[in-house]
C-alpha atoms as an extended CHARMM CRD file, in Angstrom:
* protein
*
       105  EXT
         1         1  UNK       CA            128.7440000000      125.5240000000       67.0590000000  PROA      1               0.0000000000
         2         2  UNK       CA            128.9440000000      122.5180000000       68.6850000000  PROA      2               0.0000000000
         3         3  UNK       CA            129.9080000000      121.3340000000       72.1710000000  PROA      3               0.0000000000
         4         4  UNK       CA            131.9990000000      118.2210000000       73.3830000000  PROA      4               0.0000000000
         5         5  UNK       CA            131.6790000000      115.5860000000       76.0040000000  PROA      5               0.0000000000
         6         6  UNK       CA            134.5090000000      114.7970000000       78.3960000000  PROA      6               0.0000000000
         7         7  UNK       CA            134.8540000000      112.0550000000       80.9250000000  PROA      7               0.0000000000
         8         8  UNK       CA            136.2060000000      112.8900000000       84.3620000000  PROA      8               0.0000000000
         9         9  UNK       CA            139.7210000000      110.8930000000       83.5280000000  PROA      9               0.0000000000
        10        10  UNK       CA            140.2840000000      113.4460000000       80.8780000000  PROA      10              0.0000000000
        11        11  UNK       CA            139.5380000000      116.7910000000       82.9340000000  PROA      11              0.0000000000
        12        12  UNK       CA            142.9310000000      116.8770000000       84.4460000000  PROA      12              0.0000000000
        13        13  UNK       CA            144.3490000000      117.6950000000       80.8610000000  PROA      13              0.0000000000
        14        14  UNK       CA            141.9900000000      121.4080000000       80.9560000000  PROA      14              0.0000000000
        15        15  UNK       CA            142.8760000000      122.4950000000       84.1260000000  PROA      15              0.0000000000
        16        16  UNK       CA            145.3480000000      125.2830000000       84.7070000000  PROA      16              0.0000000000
        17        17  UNK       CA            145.4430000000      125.0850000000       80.6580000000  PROA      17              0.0000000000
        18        18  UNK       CA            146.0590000000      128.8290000000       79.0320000000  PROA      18              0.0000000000
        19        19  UNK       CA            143.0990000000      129.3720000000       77.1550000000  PROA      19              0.0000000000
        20        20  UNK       CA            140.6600000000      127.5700000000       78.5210000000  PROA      20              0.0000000000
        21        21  UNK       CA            138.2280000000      128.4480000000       81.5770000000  PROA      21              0.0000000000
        22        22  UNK       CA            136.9050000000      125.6450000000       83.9680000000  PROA      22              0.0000000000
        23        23  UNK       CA            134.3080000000      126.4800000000       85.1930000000  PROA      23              0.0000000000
        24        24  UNK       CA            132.0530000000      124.9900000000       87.9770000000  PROA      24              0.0000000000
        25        25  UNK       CA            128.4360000000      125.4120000000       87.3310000000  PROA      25              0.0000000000
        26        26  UNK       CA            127.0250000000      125.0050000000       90.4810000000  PROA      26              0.0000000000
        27        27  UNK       CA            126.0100000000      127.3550000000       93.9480000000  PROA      27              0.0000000000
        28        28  UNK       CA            128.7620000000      129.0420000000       95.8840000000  PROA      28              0.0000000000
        29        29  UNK       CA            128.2210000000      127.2130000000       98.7110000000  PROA      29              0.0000000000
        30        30  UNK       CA            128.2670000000      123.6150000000       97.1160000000  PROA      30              0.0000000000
        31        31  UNK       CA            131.9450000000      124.7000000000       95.4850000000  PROA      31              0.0000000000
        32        32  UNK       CA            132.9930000000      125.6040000000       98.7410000000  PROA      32              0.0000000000
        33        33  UNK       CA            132.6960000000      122.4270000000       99.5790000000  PROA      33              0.0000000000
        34        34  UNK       CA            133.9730000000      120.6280000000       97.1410000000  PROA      34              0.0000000000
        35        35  UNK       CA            135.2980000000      121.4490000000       93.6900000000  PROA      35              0.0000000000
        36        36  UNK       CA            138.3780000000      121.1900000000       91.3520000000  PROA      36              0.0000000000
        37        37  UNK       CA            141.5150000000      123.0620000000       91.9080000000  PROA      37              0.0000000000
        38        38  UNK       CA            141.7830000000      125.9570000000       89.0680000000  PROA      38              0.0000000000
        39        39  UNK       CA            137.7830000000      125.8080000000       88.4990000000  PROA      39              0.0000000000
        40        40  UNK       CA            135.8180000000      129.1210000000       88.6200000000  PROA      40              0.0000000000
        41        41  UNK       CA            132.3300000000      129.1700000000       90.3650000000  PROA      41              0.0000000000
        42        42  UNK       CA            129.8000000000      130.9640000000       88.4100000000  PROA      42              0.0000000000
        43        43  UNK       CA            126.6960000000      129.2040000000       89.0740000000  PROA      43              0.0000000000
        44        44  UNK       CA            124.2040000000      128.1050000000       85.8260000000  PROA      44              0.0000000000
        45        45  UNK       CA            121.7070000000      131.1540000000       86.4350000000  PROA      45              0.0000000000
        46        46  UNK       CA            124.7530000000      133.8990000000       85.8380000000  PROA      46              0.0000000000
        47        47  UNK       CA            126.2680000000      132.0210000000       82.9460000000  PROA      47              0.0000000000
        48        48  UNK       CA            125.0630000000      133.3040000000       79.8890000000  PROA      48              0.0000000000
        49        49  UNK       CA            125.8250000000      136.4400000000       81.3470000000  PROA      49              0.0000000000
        50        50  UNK       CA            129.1690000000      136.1970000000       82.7610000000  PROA      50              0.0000000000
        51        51  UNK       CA            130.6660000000      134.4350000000       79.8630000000  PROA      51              0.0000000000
        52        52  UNK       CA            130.3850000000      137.0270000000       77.6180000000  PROA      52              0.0000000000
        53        53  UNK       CA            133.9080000000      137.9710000000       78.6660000000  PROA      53              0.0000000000
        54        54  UNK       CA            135.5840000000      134.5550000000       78.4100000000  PROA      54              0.0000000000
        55        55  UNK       CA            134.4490000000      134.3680000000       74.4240000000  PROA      55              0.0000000000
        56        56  UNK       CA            137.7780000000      133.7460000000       73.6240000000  PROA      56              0.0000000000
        57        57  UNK       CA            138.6270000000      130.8260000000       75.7570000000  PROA      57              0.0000000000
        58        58  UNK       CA            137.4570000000      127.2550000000       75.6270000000  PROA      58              0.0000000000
        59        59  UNK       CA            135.0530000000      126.7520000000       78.3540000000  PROA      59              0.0000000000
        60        60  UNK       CA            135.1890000000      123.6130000000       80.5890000000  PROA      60              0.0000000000
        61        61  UNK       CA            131.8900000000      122.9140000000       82.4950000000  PROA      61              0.0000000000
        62        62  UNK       CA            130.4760000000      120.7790000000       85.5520000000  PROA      62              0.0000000000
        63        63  UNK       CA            128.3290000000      120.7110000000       88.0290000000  PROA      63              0.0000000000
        64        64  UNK       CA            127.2850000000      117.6970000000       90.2780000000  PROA      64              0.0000000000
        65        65  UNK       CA            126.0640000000      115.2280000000       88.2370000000  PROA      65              0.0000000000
        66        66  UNK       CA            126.6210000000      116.1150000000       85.2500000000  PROA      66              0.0000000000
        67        67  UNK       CA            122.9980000000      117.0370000000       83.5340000000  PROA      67              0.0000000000
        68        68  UNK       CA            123.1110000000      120.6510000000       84.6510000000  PROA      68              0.0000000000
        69        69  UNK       CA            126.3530000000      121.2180000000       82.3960000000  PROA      69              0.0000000000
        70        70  UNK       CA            124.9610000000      119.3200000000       79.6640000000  PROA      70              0.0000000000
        71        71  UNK       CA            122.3110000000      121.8480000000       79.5840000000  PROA      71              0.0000000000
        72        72  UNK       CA            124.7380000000      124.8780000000       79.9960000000  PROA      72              0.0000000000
        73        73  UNK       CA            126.8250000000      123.3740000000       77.0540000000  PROA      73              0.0000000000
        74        74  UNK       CA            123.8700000000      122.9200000000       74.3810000000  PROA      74              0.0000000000
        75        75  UNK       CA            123.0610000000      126.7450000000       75.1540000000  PROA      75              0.0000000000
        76        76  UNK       CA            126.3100000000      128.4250000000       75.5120000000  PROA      76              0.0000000000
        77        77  UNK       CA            127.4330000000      125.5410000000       72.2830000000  PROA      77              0.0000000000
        78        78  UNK       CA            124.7690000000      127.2980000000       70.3410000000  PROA      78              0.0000000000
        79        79  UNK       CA            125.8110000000      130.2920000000       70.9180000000  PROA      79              0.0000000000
        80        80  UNK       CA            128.8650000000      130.1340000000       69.2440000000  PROA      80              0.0000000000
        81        81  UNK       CA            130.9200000000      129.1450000000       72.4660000000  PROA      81              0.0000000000
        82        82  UNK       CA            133.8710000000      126.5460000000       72.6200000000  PROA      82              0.0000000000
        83        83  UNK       CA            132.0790000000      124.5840000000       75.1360000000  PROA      83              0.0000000000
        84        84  UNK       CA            132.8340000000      120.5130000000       76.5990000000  PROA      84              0.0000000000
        85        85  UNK       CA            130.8700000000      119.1990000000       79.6040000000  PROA      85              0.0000000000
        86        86  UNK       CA            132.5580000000      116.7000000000       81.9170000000  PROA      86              0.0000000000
        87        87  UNK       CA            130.2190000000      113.7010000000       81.9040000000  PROA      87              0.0000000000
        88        88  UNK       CA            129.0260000000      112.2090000000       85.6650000000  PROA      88              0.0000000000
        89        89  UNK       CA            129.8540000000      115.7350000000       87.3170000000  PROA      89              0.0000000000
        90        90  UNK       CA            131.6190000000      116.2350000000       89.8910000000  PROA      90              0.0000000000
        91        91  UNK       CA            130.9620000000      112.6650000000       91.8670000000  PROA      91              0.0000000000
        92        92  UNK       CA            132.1310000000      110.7960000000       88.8150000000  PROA      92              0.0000000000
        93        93  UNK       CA            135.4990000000      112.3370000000       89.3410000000  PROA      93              0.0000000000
        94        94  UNK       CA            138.0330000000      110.4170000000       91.1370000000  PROA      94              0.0000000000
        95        95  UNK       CA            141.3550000000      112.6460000000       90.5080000000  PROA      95              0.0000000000
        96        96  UNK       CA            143.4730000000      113.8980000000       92.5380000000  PROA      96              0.0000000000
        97        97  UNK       CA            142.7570000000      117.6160000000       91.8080000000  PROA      97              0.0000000000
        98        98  UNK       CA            139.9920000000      118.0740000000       94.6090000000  PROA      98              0.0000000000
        99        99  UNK       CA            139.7920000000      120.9790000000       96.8870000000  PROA      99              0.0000000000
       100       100  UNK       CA            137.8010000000      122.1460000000      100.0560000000  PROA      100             0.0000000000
       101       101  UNK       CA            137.6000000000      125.6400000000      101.1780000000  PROA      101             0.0000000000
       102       102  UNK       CA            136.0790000000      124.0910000000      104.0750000000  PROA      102             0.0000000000
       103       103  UNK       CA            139.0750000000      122.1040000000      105.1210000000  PROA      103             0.0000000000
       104       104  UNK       CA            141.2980000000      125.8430000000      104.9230000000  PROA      104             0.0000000000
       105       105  UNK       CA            141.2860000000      127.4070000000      108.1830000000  PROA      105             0.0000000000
């Protein structure tokens, strides 16, 4: 199977979506800092093994720049997954769905 490209305008659409999983790709403490609202952090190195239980869902990558999820997608994509990577990453996104845990006190 296959995986899809995104662009950040179209992300919005996934999130919060029933059946689908979005998951940032990157180190705890980098999603702490910033990430989208609804995303799951399971960083690149626990993927493979942690999506085992979301086979069923569509799976909705990023990380910062982009070329991490690319990576993640082409695996998990031939693996049988239902995978899109947003293009840019996170700093190509300019919604309004951002988040800090930082700023939470």
């Amino acid at each position: 199977m296959e995986f899809e490209t995104i662009s950040p305008r179209e992300i919005d659409a996934f999130l919060f979506q029933e059946g689908v999983c979005v998951i940032d790709i990157r180190e705890p403490r980098e999603f702490r800092r910033l990430h989208l609202k609804g995303a799951v952090c399971i960083p690149y190195e626990q993927l493979e093994e942690r999506a085992r239980f979301l086979k069923n869902q569509t799976l909705v990558l990023y990380c910062e720049r982009g070329g991490t999820s690319l990576k993640a997608a082409r695996e998990l994509g031939g693996k049988g997954y239902r995978v899109k990577t947003m293009i840019g990453g996170i700093q190509a996104y300019k919604g309004r769905n951002l988040e800090s845990y930082l700023d939470q006190r």
